[in-house]
PDB file of C-alpha atoms in Angstrom:
ATOM      1  CA  MET A   1      -1.528 -18.780  -0.530  1.00 96.00           C
ATOM      2  CA  LEU A   2       0.835 -19.994  -3.228  1.00 96.00           C
ATOM      3  CA  LYS A   3      -2.068 -20.896  -5.513  1.00 97.00           C
ATOM      4  CA  ILE A   4      -3.646 -17.459  -5.066  1.00 98.00           C
ATOM      5  CA  LEU A   5      -0.345 -15.699  -5.781  1.00 98.00           C
ATOM      6  CA  GLU A   6       0.460 -17.815  -8.830  1.00 98.00           C
ATOM      7  CA  LYS A   7      -3.019 -17.344 -10.326  1.00 98.00           C
ATOM      8  CA  ARG A   8      -2.898 -13.574  -9.736  1.00 98.00           C
ATOM      9  CA  PHE A   9       0.596 -13.463 -11.245  1.00 98.00           C
ATOM     10  CA  LYS A  10      -0.475 -15.335 -14.395  1.00 98.00           C
ATOM     11  CA  ASP A  11      -3.732 -13.380 -14.767  1.00 98.00           C
ATOM     12  CA  ASN A  12      -1.939 -10.016 -14.646  1.00 98.00           C
ATOM     13  CA  MET A  13       1.205 -10.328 -16.751  1.00 98.00           C
ATOM     14  CA  HIS A  14       0.997  -6.624 -17.692  1.00 97.00           C
ATOM     15  CA  ARG A  15       2.237  -5.869 -14.160  1.00 98.00           C
ATOM     16  CA  HIS A  16       5.443  -7.864 -14.630  1.00 97.00           C
ATOM     17  CA  PRO A  17       5.962  -8.639 -18.347  1.00 96.00           C
ATOM     18  CA  ASP A  18       9.618  -9.663 -18.064  1.00 94.00           C
ATOM     19  CA  VAL A  19       9.324 -11.867 -14.971  1.00 96.00           C
ATOM     20  CA  SER A  20       8.581 -15.596 -14.805  1.00 97.00           C
ATOM     21  CA  TRP A  21       6.743 -17.358 -11.992  1.00 98.00           C
ATOM     22  CA  SER A  22       9.729 -19.666 -11.440  1.00 97.00           C
ATOM     23  CA  GLU A  23      11.897 -16.575 -10.867  1.00 96.00           C
ATOM     24  CA  VAL A  24       9.445 -15.306  -8.234  1.00 97.00           C
ATOM     25  CA  ASN A  25       8.829 -18.700  -6.645  1.00 96.00           C
ATOM     26  CA  GLN A  26      12.463 -19.015  -5.576  1.00 96.00           C
ATOM     27  CA  PHE A  27      11.962 -16.103  -3.134  1.00 97.00           C
ATOM     28  CA  LEU A  28       8.779 -17.418  -1.524  1.00 97.00           C
ATOM     29  CA  ASP A  29      10.103 -18.799   1.734  1.00 97.00           C
ATOM     30  CA  LYS A  30       8.134 -19.093   4.991  1.00 97.00           C
ATOM     31  CA  ASP A  31       8.880 -15.513   6.127  1.00 98.00           C
ATOM     32  CA  VAL A  32       7.906 -13.941   2.790  1.00 98.00           C
ATOM     33  CA  LEU A  33       4.719 -16.006   2.621  1.00 98.00           C
ATOM     34  CA  GLU A  34       3.757 -14.902   6.132  1.00 98.00           C
ATOM     35  CA  VAL A  35       3.980 -11.226   5.120  1.00 98.00           C
ATOM     36  CA  LEU A  36       2.081 -11.888   1.879  1.00 98.00           C
ATOM     37  CA  LYS A  37      -0.623 -13.660   3.880  1.00 98.00           C
ATOM     38  CA  LYS A  38      -1.031 -10.549   6.077  1.00 98.00           C
ATOM     39  CA  MET A  39      -1.173  -8.347   2.978  1.00 98.00           C
ATOM     40  CA  GLU A  40      -3.871 -10.605   1.538  1.00 98.00           C
ATOM     41  CA  GLU A  41      -5.856 -10.793   4.795  1.00 98.00           C
ATOM     42  CA  THR A  42      -6.020  -6.996   4.999  1.00 98.00           C
ATOM     43  CA  GLY A  43      -7.297  -6.775   1.411  1.00 98.00           C
ATOM     44  CA  GLY A  44      -4.130  -5.825  -0.445  1.00 98.00           C
ATOM     45  CA  GLU A  45      -4.211  -8.468  -3.205  1.00 98.00           C
ATOM     46  CA  PRO A  46      -0.392  -8.489  -3.522  1.00 98.00           C
ATOM     47  CA  ASP A  47       1.193  -9.126  -6.899  1.00 98.00           C
ATOM     48  CA  VAL A  48       4.659  -8.880  -8.396  1.00 98.00           C
ATOM     49  CA  PHE A  49       5.935  -5.555  -9.681  1.00 97.00           C
ATOM     50  CA  SER A  50       9.315  -4.101 -10.600  1.00 94.00           C
ATOM     51  CA  LEU A  51       9.819  -1.033  -8.439  1.00 91.00           C
ATOM     52  CA  ASP A  52      12.987   0.991  -9.028  1.00 87.00           C
ATOM     53  CA  GLY A  53      14.738  -2.109 -10.361  1.00 88.00           C
ATOM     54  CA  ARG A  54      13.705  -4.256  -7.380  1.00 93.00           C
ATOM     55  CA  LEU A  55      11.293  -7.151  -7.555  1.00 97.00           C
ATOM     56  CA  VAL A  56       8.509  -6.556  -5.022  1.00 98.00           C
ATOM     57  CA  PHE A  57       5.060  -7.723  -4.058  1.00 98.00           C
ATOM     58  CA  VAL A  58       2.824  -4.654  -3.943  1.00 98.00           C
ATOM     59  CA  ASP A  59      -0.854  -4.100  -3.116  1.00 98.00           C
ATOM     60  CA  PHE A  60      -2.849  -4.169  -6.345  1.00 98.00           C
ATOM     61  CA  SER A  61      -6.355  -4.141  -4.890  1.00 98.00           C
ATOM     62  CA  LYS A  62      -8.586  -1.936  -7.041  1.00 98.00           C
ATOM     63  CA  GLU A  63      -9.338   0.273  -4.042  1.00 98.00           C
ATOM     64  CA  SER A  64      -7.245   0.995  -0.956  1.00 98.00           C
ATOM     65  CA  PRO A  65      -7.098  -2.242   1.089  1.00 98.00           C
ATOM     66  CA  LYS A  66     -10.265  -2.551   3.212  1.00 98.00           C
ATOM     67  CA  GLY A  67      -8.496  -3.925   6.264  1.00 98.00           C
ATOM     68  CA  ARG A  68      -6.176  -0.902   6.357  1.00 98.00           C
ATOM     69  CA  ARG A  69      -8.639   1.977   6.349  1.00 98.00           C
ATOM     70  CA  GLY A  70      -9.713   4.346   9.116  1.00 98.00           C
ATOM     71  CA  LEU A  71      -6.121   5.012  10.196  1.00 98.00           C
ATOM     72  CA  THR A  72      -4.236   8.165  11.060  1.00 98.00           C
ATOM     73  CA  TYR A  73      -0.823   8.566   9.441  1.00 98.00           C
ATOM     74  CA  ASP A  74       1.436   7.840  12.438  1.00 98.00           C
ATOM     75  CA  ARG A  75       1.411   7.220  16.194  1.00 98.00           C
ATOM     76  CA  ASP A  76       1.724  10.916  17.130  1.00 97.00           C
ATOM     77  CA  ALA A  77      -1.330  11.713  15.033  1.00 98.00           C
ATOM     78  CA  GLU A  78      -3.220   8.784  16.530  1.00 98.00           C
ATOM     79  CA  LEU A  79      -2.433   9.950  20.067  1.00 98.00           C
ATOM     80  CA  LEU A  80      -3.734  13.437  19.229  1.00 97.00           C
ATOM     81  CA  ARG A  81      -7.078  11.906  18.275  1.00 97.00           C
ATOM     82  CA  ILE A  82      -7.200   9.647  21.326  1.00 97.00           C
ATOM     83  CA  LYS A  83      -6.614  12.691  23.587  1.00 97.00           C
ATOM     84  CA  LYS A  84      -9.809  14.116  22.089  1.00 96.00           C
ATOM     85  CA  ASP A  85     -11.592  10.827  22.834  1.00 97.00           C
ATOM     86  CA  VAL A  86     -11.741   9.959  19.131  1.00 96.00           C
ATOM     87  CA  HIS A  87     -10.444   6.490  18.371  1.00 96.00           C
ATOM     88  CA  PRO A  88      -9.116   5.635  14.908  1.00 97.00           C
ATOM     89  CA  LYS A  89      -8.403   1.993  14.073  1.00 97.00           C
ATOM     90  CA  GLY A  90      -4.662   2.629  14.455  1.00 98.00           C
ATOM     91  CA  ASN A  91      -2.052   4.271  12.280  1.00 98.00           C
ATOM     92  CA  VAL A  92      -0.398   3.572   8.948  1.00 98.00           C
ATOM     93  CA  LEU A  93       3.242   3.404   9.999  1.00 98.00           C
ATOM     94  CA  ASP A  94       2.650   0.978  12.882  1.00 98.00           C
ATOM     95  CA  MET A  95       0.343  -1.243  10.835  1.00 98.00           C
ATOM     96  CA  ALA A  96       2.832  -1.394   7.949  1.00 98.00           C
ATOM     97  CA  GLU A  97       5.590  -2.380  10.383  1.00 98.00           C
ATOM     98  CA  ASN A  98       3.352  -5.046  11.962  1.00 98.00           C
ATOM     99  CA  ILE A  99       2.550  -6.497   8.548  1.00 98.00           C
ATOM    100  CA  GLY A 100       6.209  -6.315   7.488  1.00 98.00           C
ATOM    101  CA  ILE A 101       5.834  -3.973   4.510  1.00 98.00           C
ATOM    102  CA  LYS A 102       6.950  -0.513   3.436  1.00 98.00           C
ATOM    103  CA  VAL A 103       4.456   2.273   2.673  1.00 98.00           C
ATOM    104  CA  LEU A 104       4.512   3.503  -0.929  1.00 98.00           C
ATOM    105  CA  SER A 105       6.184   6.852  -1.512  1.00 98.00           C
ATOM    106  CA  GLU A 106       4.756   9.489  -3.829  1.00 98.00           C
ATOM    107  CA  SER A 107       7.001   8.454  -6.746  1.00 97.00           C
ATOM    108  CA  GLU A 108       6.286   4.745  -6.179  1.00 98.00           C
ATOM    109  CA  TYR A 109       2.559   5.472  -6.142  1.00 98.00           C
ATOM    110  CA  PHE A 110       2.829   7.254  -9.488  1.00 98.00           C
ATOM    111  CA  MET A 111       4.718   4.251 -10.926  1.00 97.00           C
ATOM    112  CA  LEU A 112       1.999   1.880  -9.700  1.00 97.00           C
ATOM    113  CA  GLN A 113      -0.747   4.088 -11.134  1.00 98.00           C
ATOM    114  CA  SER A 114       1.049   4.170 -14.513  1.00 97.00           C
ATOM    115  CA  VAL A 115       0.492   0.404 -14.838  1.00 97.00           C
ATOM    116  CA  GLU A 116      -3.074   0.161 -13.596  1.00 97.00           C
ATOM    117  CA  ASP A 117      -5.848   2.515 -12.451  1.00 98.00           C
ATOM    118  CA  LEU A 118      -6.254   2.178  -8.666  1.00 98.00           C
ATOM    119  CA  ASP A 119      -7.971   4.168  -5.915  1.00 98.00           C
ATOM    120  CA  LEU A 120     -10.781   5.392  -8.160  1.00 98.00           C
ATOM    121  CA  LYS A 121     -13.202   5.662  -5.198  1.00 98.00           C
ATOM    122  CA  THR A 122     -10.771   5.588  -2.270  1.00 98.00           C
ATOM    123  CA  SER A 123      -7.422   7.156  -1.418  1.00 98.00           C
ATOM    124  CA  SER A 124      -4.175   5.866   0.071  1.00 98.00           C
ATOM    125  CA  TRP A 125      -1.800   7.477   2.552  1.00 98.00           C
ATOM    126  CA  LEU A 126       1.725   7.846   1.159  1.00 98.00           C
ATOM    127  CA  LEU A 127       5.091   7.894   2.893  1.00 98.00           C
ATOM    128  CA  THR A 128       5.697  11.487   3.948  1.00 98.00           C
ATOM    129  CA  ASP A 129       9.106  13.043   4.604  1.00 97.00           C
ATOM    130  CA  ASP A 130       9.897  14.151   8.146  1.00 96.00           C
ATOM    131  CA  GLY A 131      10.160  17.871   7.315  1.00 96.00           C
ATOM    132  CA  PHE A 132       6.646  17.921   5.930  1.00 95.00           C
ATOM    133  CA  ARG A 133       5.315  15.699   8.694  1.00 97.00           C
ATOM    134  CA  GLU A 134       6.752  18.029  11.374  1.00 96.00           C
ATOM    135  CA  LYS A 135       4.425  20.736  10.048  1.00 97.00           C
ATOM    136  CA  GLY A 136       1.437  18.485  10.793  1.00 97.00           C
ATOM    137  CA  GLY A 137       0.648  17.171   7.327  1.00 98.00           C
ATOM    138  CA  ALA A 138       0.888  13.891   5.490  1.00 98.00           C
ATOM    139  CA  LEU A 139       0.423  12.926   1.845  1.00 98.00           C
ATOM    140  CA  PHE A 140      -2.215  10.767   0.209  1.00 98.00           C
ATOM    141  CA  GLY A 141      -2.985   9.843  -3.379  1.00 98.00           C
ATOM    142  CA  GLU A 142      -5.909   8.843  -5.548  1.00 98.00           C
ATOM    143  CA  LYS A 143      -6.866   8.626  -9.202  1.00 98.00           C
ATOM    144  CA  ARG A 144      -9.670  10.793 -10.551  1.00 98.00           C
ATOM    145  CA  TYR A 145     -10.660  11.740 -14.077  1.00 97.00           C
ATOM    146  CA  GLY A 146      -7.912   9.541 -15.527  1.00 96.00           C
ATOM    147  CA  ARG A 147      -5.175  11.336 -13.596  1.00 98.00           C
ATOM    148  CA  THR A 148      -3.201  10.539 -10.443  1.00 98.00           C
ATOM    149  CA  PHE A 149      -3.349  13.228  -7.763  1.00 98.00           C
ATOM    150  CA  VAL A 150      -1.349  13.650  -4.567  1.00 98.00           C
ATOM    151  CA  TYR A 151      -2.764  15.871  -1.859  1.00 98.00           C
ATOM    152  CA  THR A 152      -2.092  16.701   1.760  1.00 97.00           C
ATOM    153  CA  ASN A 153      -4.216  16.316   4.844  1.00 97.00           C
ATOM    154  CA  GLY A 154      -3.613  16.660   8.551  1.00 97.00           C
ATOM    155  CA  ALA A 155      -1.815  13.498   9.668  1.00 98.00           C
ATOM    156  CA  GLN A 156      -4.389  13.055  12.445  1.00 97.00           C
ATOM    157  CA  SER A 157      -7.271  12.738   9.982  1.00 97.00           C
ATOM    158  CA  PHE A 158      -8.748   9.351   9.203  1.00 97.00           C
ATOM    159  CA  TYR A 159     -11.485   8.251   6.856  1.00 97.00           C
ATOM    160  CA  SER A 160     -13.366   5.075   6.050  1.00 97.00           C
ATOM    161  CA  ALA A 161     -12.283   5.409   2.412  1.00 98.00           C
ATOM    162  CA  ARG A 162      -8.567   6.079   3.049  1.00 98.00           C
ATOM    163  CA  GLY A 163      -6.088   3.318   3.723  1.00 98.00           C
ATOM    164  CA  PHE A 164      -2.589   2.653   2.525  1.00 98.00           C
ATOM    165  CA  ARG A 165      -0.725   0.515   0.022  1.00 98.00           C
ATOM    166  CA  GLY A 166       2.537  -1.172   0.762  1.00 98.00           C
ATOM    167  CA  TYR A 167       5.138  -3.458  -0.690  1.00 98.00           C
ATOM    168  CA  LEU A 168       7.583  -6.193   0.237  1.00 98.00           C
ATOM    169  CA  ILE A 169      10.973  -6.328  -1.489  1.00 98.00           C
ATOM    170  CA  ILE A 170      11.874  -9.873  -2.545  1.00 97.00           C
ATOM    171  CA  SER A 171      14.967  -9.257  -4.699  1.00 92.00           C
TER     172      SER A 171
END
């Protein structure tokens, strides 16, 4: 895992121009590596990024991570589908918690998209505030025509081309 992370770090310096590998390496203890392994196994391709002044590992896969697609937004939405005998692969908020990461917010997603074009064929659920969620919706983002868009969908919806991106704060 360390070799994969170091190679990805060095191959993509535009994501973290003012950060050295030795600076990152000091935070890579057993617990952090376990989370990064789960991010990698679900297709996230985590790499270092500075997010709101914090050093994080964030999903930089070109498309929404394959192992995190086909999910409703949260458990309530998932249960609504199950009641109708429709079975999604789970839900975003529970999966993120199980992996040990936070779901990107709308503003964080825009920051990520400003560094690299992602989700050109897929979309990613985004952290949605409770007031909006209580009305039944949830946010997702994608990049089309050279521009980042954020839309809404019913939180109970799930698609084979929609997953979620997350991050792990390391400093």
